[in-house]
mmCIF file of C-alpha atoms and ligand atoms in Angstrom:
data_model
loop_
_atom_site.group_PDB
_atom_site.id
_atom_site.type_symbol
_atom_site.label_atom_id
_atom_site.label_comp_id
_atom_site.label_asym_id
_atom_site.label_seq_id
_atom_site.Cartn_x
_atom_site.Cartn_y
_atom_site.Cartn_z
ATOM 1 C CA UNK N 528 0.000 0.000 0.000
ATOM 2 C CA UNK N 529 1.014 3.600 -0.531
ATOM 3 C CA UNK N 530 0.728 6.867 1.337
ATOM 4 C CA UNK N 531 0.515 10.047 -0.722
ATOM 5 C CA UNK N 532 2.188 13.092 0.763
ATOM 6 C CA UNK N 533 2.180 16.696 -0.430
ATOM 7 C CA UNK N 534 5.160 18.482 1.061
ATOM 8 C CA UNK N 535 5.080 22.249 1.430
ATOM 9 C CA UNK N 536 8.676 23.303 2.164
ATOM 10 C CA UNK N 537 12.118 22.727 0.706
ATOM 11 C CA UNK N 538 13.111 20.630 3.736
ATOM 12 C CA UNK N 539 10.749 19.369 6.403
ATOM 13 C CA UNK N 540 9.955 16.397 8.606
ATOM 14 C CA UNK N 541 6.395 15.108 8.277
ATOM 15 C CA UNK N 542 5.036 12.801 10.976
ATOM 16 C CA UNK N 543 3.352 9.824 9.271
ATOM 17 C CA UNK N 544 2.985 7.679 12.409
ATOM 18 C CA UNK N 545 -0.810 7.757 12.568
ATOM 19 C CA UNK N 546 -1.162 6.881 8.860
ATOM 20 C CA UNK N 547 1.250 3.942 9.230
ATOM 21 C CA UNK N 548 -0.533 2.716 12.394
ATOM 22 C CA UNK N 549 -3.847 2.856 10.550
ATOM 23 C CA UNK N 550 -2.494 0.733 7.659
ATOM 24 C CA UNK N 551 -1.122 -1.813 10.138
ATOM 25 C CA UNK N 552 -4.564 -1.972 11.774
ATOM 26 C CA UNK N 553 -6.316 -2.401 8.395
ATOM 27 C CA UNK N 554 -3.863 -5.177 7.405
ATOM 28 C CA UNK N 555 -5.011 -7.292 10.352
ATOM 29 C CA UNK N 556 -1.454 -8.565 10.855
ATOM 30 C CA UNK N 557 -0.908 -9.528 14.495
ATOM 31 C CA UNK N 558 2.772 -10.519 14.457
ATOM 32 C CA UNK N 559 5.087 -9.291 11.739
ATOM 33 C CA UNK N 560 7.200 -6.528 10.307
ATOM 34 C CA UNK N 561 6.193 -3.207 8.775
ATOM 35 C CA UNK N 562 8.642 -1.814 6.241
ATOM 36 C CA UNK N 563 8.249 1.885 5.538
ATOM 37 C CA UNK N 564 10.157 2.887 2.414
ATOM 38 C CA UNK N 565 10.354 5.607 -0.161
ATOM 39 C CA UNK N 566 11.517 5.385 -3.776
ATOM 40 C CA UNK N 567 12.612 9.016 -3.906
ATOM 41 C CA UNK N 568 16.306 9.933 -4.020
ATOM 42 C CA UNK N 569 15.948 13.294 -2.292
ATOM 43 C CA UNK N 570 13.852 12.206 0.706
ATOM 44 C CA UNK N 571 14.246 9.834 3.625
ATOM 45 C CA UNK N 572 12.416 7.857 6.302
ATOM 46 C CA UNK N 573 13.502 8.216 9.928
ATOM 47 C CA UNK N 574 12.265 7.333 13.416
ATOM 48 C CA UNK N 575 12.729 9.842 16.226
ATOM 49 C CA UNK N 576 10.942 12.145 18.647
ATOM 50 C CA UNK N 577 8.345 14.561 17.339
ATOM 51 C CA UNK N 578 9.287 17.693 19.250
ATOM 52 C CA UNK N 579 9.337 20.979 17.328
ATOM 53 C CA UNK N 580 12.776 22.070 18.600
ATOM 54 C CA UNK N 581 14.279 18.692 17.799
ATOM 55 C CA UNK N 582 12.738 18.660 14.318
ATOM 56 C CA UNK N 583 14.487 21.973 13.695
ATOM 57 C CA UNK N 584 17.733 20.649 15.241
ATOM 58 C CA UNK N 585 17.699 17.677 12.856
ATOM 59 C CA UNK N 586 17.227 19.924 9.817
ATOM 60 C CA UNK N 587 19.946 22.283 11.094
ATOM 61 C CA UNK N 588 22.320 19.349 11.616
ATOM 62 C CA UNK N 589 21.770 18.264 8.006
ATOM 63 C CA UNK N 590 22.446 21.838 6.830
ATOM 64 C CA UNK N 591 25.733 21.869 8.758
ATOM 65 C CA UNK N 592 26.801 18.455 7.444
ATOM 66 C CA UNK N 593 25.838 19.288 3.862
ATOM 67 C CA UNK N 594 26.529 22.988 3.287
ATOM 68 C CA UNK N 595 25.029 24.398 0.080
ATOM 69 C CA UNK N 596 27.184 25.078 -2.946
ATOM 70 C CA UNK N 597 30.212 23.142 -1.754
ATOM 71 C CA UNK N 598 31.272 22.243 -5.284
ATOM 72 C CA UNK N 599 29.165 19.099 -5.635
ATOM 73 C CA UNK N 600 29.474 17.504 -9.068
ATOM 74 C CA UNK N 601 25.753 16.653 -9.298
ATOM 75 C CA UNK N 602 24.913 20.382 -8.999
ATOM 76 C CA UNK N 603 26.130 20.742 -12.592
ATOM 77 C CA UNK N 604 23.244 18.480 -13.705
ATOM 78 C CA UNK N 605 20.230 19.655 -11.692
ATOM 79 C CA UNK N 606 21.523 21.738 -8.794
ATOM 80 C CA UNK N 607 20.189 19.541 -5.989
ATOM 81 C CA UNK N 608 23.229 17.524 -4.880
ATOM 82 C CA UNK N 609 22.705 18.668 -1.286
ATOM 83 C CA UNK N 610 19.210 17.155 -1.256
ATOM 84 C CA UNK N 611 20.549 13.792 -2.450
ATOM 85 C CA UNK N 612 23.408 13.865 0.070
ATOM 86 C CA UNK N 613 21.044 14.600 2.969
ATOM 87 C CA UNK N 614 18.854 11.709 1.806
ATOM 88 C CA UNK N 615 21.916 9.437 1.850
ATOM 89 C CA UNK N 616 22.534 10.347 5.499
ATOM 90 C CA UNK N 617 18.906 9.660 6.460
ATOM 91 C CA UNK N 618 18.316 6.397 4.616
ATOM 92 C CA UNK N 619 15.266 5.491 2.565
ATOM 93 C CA UNK N 620 13.495 2.960 4.814
ATOM 94 C CA UNK N 621 12.757 1.763 8.316
ATOM 95 C CA UNK N 622 11.526 -1.659 9.449
ATOM 96 C CA UNK N 623 9.475 -1.889 12.635
ATOM 97 C CA UNK N 624 8.057 -4.900 14.471
ATOM 98 C CA UNK N 625 4.315 -5.485 14.659
ATOM 99 C CA UNK N 626 3.393 -7.138 17.955
ATOM 100 C CA UNK N 627 -0.155 -8.076 18.921
ATOM 101 C CA UNK N 628 -1.485 -6.031 16.036
ATOM 102 C CA UNK N 629 0.374 -2.890 17.109
ATOM 103 C CA UNK N 630 3.352 -1.108 15.627
ATOM 104 C CA UNK N 631 6.140 -1.514 18.194
ATOM 105 C CA UNK N 632 7.255 2.073 18.761
ATOM 106 C CA UNK N 633 8.823 3.533 21.894
ATOM 107 C CA UNK N 634 6.905 6.170 23.842
ATOM 108 C CA UNK N 635 8.877 8.986 22.198
ATOM 109 C CA UNK N 636 9.256 7.470 18.775
ATOM 110 C CA UNK N 637 7.493 8.781 15.683
ATOM 111 C CA UNK N 638 7.956 7.924 12.022
ATOM 112 C CA UNK N 639 8.871 10.797 9.738
ATOM 113 C CA UNK N 640 8.915 11.314 6.022
ATOM 114 C CA UNK N 641 11.920 13.607 5.564
ATOM 115 C CA UNK N 642 11.560 15.959 2.607
ATOM 116 C CA UNK N 643 14.928 17.260 1.390
ATOM 117 C CA UNK N 644 13.934 18.797 -1.967
ATOM 118 C CA UNK N 645 10.367 20.023 -1.757
ATOM 119 C CA UNK N 646 7.756 21.051 -2.181
ATOM 120 C CA UNK N 647 6.752 17.966 -4.154
ATOM 121 C CA UNK N 648 4.207 15.206 -4.428
ATOM 122 C CA UNK N 649 5.695 12.186 -2.655
ATOM 123 C CA UNK N 650 4.784 8.596 -1.950
ATOM 124 C CA UNK N 651 5.706 6.220 0.851
ATOM 125 C CA UNK N 652 5.406 2.447 0.430
ATOM 126 C CA UNK N 653 4.247 0.282 3.308
ATOM 127 C CA UNK N 654 5.012 -3.432 3.175
ATOM 128 C CA UNK N 655 3.515 -5.383 6.048
ATOM 129 C CA UNK N 656 4.807 -8.928 6.417
ATOM 130 C CA UNK N 657 3.009 -11.476 8.538
ATOM 131 C CA UNK N 658 5.099 -13.858 10.630
ATOM 132 C CA UNK N 659 3.378 -17.177 11.352
HETATM 133 ZN ZN1 ZN A 1981 19.378 15.427 -8.633
#
């Protein structure tokens, strides 16, 4: 199944936890694994705390690690090397256990779609595997 996401900024973290939980519920899987993945090369999937200051800290960290206009070769082609490099640091998927029909997340854990080259129309794939 797929989630459709409309991002509204160049970089932002969008909490998709409730949408993923709902798809796990609909699947009826009691014990298994939920893989959250994205096919985009300038976006990522991460798990962390949804606190507004921390969301900003994460984006600021990425800006420090990947400063704009640092002579990236891909910028010659479409001027978004930084977005790809940030996506590399974040990773494009997460796999979470499903236990007793529930996504196994810690109290402070949320799932984020991380936009690094928006605004764009984006999709997230959810693959829910049942373990016998
Ligand atoms: Zn590119």
